[in-house]
Short mmCIF file of C-alpha atoms in Angstrom, two decimals:
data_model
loop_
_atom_site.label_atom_id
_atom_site.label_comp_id
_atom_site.label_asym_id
_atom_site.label_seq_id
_atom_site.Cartn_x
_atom_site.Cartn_y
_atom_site.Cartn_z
CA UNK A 1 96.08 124.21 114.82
CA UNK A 2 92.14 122.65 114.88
CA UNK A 3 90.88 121.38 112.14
CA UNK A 4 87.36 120.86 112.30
CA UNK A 5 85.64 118.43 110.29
CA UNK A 6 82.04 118.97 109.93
CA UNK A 7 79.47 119.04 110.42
CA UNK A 8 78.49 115.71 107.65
CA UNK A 9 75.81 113.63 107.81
CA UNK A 10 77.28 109.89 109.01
CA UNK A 11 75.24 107.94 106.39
CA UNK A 12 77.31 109.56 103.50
CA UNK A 13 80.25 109.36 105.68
CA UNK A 14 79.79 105.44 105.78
CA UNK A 15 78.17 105.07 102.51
CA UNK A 16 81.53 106.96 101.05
CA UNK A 17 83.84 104.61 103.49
CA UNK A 18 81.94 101.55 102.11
CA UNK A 19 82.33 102.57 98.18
CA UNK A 20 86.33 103.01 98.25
CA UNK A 21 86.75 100.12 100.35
CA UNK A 22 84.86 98.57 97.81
CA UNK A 23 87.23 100.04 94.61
CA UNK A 24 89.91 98.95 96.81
CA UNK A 25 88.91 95.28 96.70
CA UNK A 26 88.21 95.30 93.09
CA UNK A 27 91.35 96.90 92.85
CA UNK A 28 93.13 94.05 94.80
CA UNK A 29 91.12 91.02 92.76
CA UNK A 30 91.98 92.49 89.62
CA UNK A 31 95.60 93.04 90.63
CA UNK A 32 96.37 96.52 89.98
CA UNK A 33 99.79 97.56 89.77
CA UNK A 34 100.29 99.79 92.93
CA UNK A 35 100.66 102.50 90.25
CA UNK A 36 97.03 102.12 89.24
CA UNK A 37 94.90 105.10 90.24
CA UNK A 38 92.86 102.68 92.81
CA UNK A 39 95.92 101.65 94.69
CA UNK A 40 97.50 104.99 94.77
CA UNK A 41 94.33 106.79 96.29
CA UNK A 42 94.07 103.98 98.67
CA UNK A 43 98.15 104.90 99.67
CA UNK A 44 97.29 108.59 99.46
CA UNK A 45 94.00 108.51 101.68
CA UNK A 46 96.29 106.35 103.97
CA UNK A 47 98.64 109.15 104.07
CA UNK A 48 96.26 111.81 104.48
CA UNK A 49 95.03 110.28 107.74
CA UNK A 50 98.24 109.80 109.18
CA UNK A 51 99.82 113.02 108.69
CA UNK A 52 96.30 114.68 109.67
CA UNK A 53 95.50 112.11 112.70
CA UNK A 54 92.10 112.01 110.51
CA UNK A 55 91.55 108.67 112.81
CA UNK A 56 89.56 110.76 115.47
CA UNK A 57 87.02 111.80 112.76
CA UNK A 58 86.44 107.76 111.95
CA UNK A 59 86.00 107.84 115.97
CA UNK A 60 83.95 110.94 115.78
CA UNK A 61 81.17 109.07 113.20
CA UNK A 62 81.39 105.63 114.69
CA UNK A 63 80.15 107.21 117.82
CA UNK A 64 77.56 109.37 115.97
CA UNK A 65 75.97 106.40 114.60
CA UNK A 66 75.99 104.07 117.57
CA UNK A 67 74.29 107.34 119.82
CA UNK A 68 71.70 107.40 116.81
CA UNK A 69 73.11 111.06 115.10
CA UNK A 70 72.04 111.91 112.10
CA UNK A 71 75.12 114.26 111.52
CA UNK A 72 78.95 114.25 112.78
CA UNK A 73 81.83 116.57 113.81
CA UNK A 74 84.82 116.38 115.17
CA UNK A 75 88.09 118.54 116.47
CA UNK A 76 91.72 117.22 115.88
CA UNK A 77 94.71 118.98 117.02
CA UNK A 78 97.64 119.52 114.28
CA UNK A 79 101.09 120.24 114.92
CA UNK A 80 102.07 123.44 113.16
CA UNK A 81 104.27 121.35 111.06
CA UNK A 82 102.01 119.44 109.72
CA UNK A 83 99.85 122.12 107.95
CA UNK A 84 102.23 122.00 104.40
CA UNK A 85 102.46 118.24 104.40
CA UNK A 86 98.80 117.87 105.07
CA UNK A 87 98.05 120.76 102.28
CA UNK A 88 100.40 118.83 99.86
CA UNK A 89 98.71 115.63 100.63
CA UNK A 90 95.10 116.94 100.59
CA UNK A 91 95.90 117.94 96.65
CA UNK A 92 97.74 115.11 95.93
CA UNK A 93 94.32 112.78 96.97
CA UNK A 94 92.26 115.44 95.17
CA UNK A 95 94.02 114.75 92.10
CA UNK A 96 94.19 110.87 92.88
CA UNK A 97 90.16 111.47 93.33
CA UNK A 98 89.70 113.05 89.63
CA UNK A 99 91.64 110.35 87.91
CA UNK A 100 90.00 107.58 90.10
CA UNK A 101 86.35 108.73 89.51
CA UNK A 102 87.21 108.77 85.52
CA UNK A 103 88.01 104.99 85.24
CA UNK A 104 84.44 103.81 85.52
CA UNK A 105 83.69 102.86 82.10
CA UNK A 106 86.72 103.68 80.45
CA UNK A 107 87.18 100.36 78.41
CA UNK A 108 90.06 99.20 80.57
CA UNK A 109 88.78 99.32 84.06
CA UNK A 110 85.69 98.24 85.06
CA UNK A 111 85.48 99.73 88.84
CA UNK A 112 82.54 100.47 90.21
CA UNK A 113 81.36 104.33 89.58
CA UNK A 114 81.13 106.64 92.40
CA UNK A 115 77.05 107.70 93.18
CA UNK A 116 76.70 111.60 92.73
CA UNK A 117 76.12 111.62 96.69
CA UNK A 118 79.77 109.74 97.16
CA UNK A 119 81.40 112.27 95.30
CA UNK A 120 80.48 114.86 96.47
CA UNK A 121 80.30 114.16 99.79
CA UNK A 122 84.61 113.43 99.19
CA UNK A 123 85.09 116.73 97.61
CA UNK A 124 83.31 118.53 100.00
CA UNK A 125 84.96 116.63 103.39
CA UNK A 126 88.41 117.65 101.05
CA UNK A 127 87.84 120.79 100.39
CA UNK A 128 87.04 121.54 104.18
CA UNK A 129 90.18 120.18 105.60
CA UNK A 130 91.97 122.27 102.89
CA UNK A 131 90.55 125.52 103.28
CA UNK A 132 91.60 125.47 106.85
CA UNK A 133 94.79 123.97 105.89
CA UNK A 134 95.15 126.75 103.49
CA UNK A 135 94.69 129.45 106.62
CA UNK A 136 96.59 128.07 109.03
CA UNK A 137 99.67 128.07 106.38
CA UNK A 138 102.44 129.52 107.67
CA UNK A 139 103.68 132.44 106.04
CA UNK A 140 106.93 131.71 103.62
#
């Protein structure tokens, strides 16, 4: 299948990149447990990208902002066989997402919050790469 991812605008795309990699540091200064909700997005996103070769949509913004662009998209070619596993994966960093973005300010872990923009902008990218996930399913 194609999965297409966009189109996003790259600043929110980077600005998003730059605020996990962020958690993830404060994650690895503080030393988490790789149970902590911060290490096991950062395993899950990992995961995501792999199964989904989500690399060529990194590729697809880094060029966008070197040519200038204010937006992105890119095209990346599934196997069939990956749809479940990616679907499975996509919720599982969903949920990861919800219980990540509740730390901030929960008494026990001080990470930094995610802006509105970052957010949403995760949800969003998510929530495309799942709906056409969802259609390309094979039938059971």
């Amino acid at each position: 299948m194609e999965l297409l991812i966009g189109p996003f605008e790259v600043a929110t795309h980077i600005r998003t990149r730059d605020h996990y990699q962020a958690v993830r540091r404060e994650a690895a200064l503080a030393g988490l447990e790789p149970s902590s909700p911060p290490r096991r997005y950062e395993e899950l996103v990992e995961r995501l990208y792999r199964v989904l070769g989500l690399s060529a949509a990194t590729d697809a913004v880094d060029r966008a902002f070197l040519a200038g662009a204010a937006t992105f998209t890119a095209t990346i070619t599934i196997p069939d066989e990956s749809v479940t596993a990616g679907l499975r994966v996509c919720d599982q960093v969903s949920a990861s997402l919800e219980e990540l973005d509740a730390l901030p300010g929960d008494g026990d872990n001080e990470l930094l919050a995610a802006p509105p923009e970052v957010r949403d902008y995760q949800r969003a990218f998510l929530a495309q790469v799942r709906a056409q996930l969802q259609a390309a399913r094979p039938a059971s």
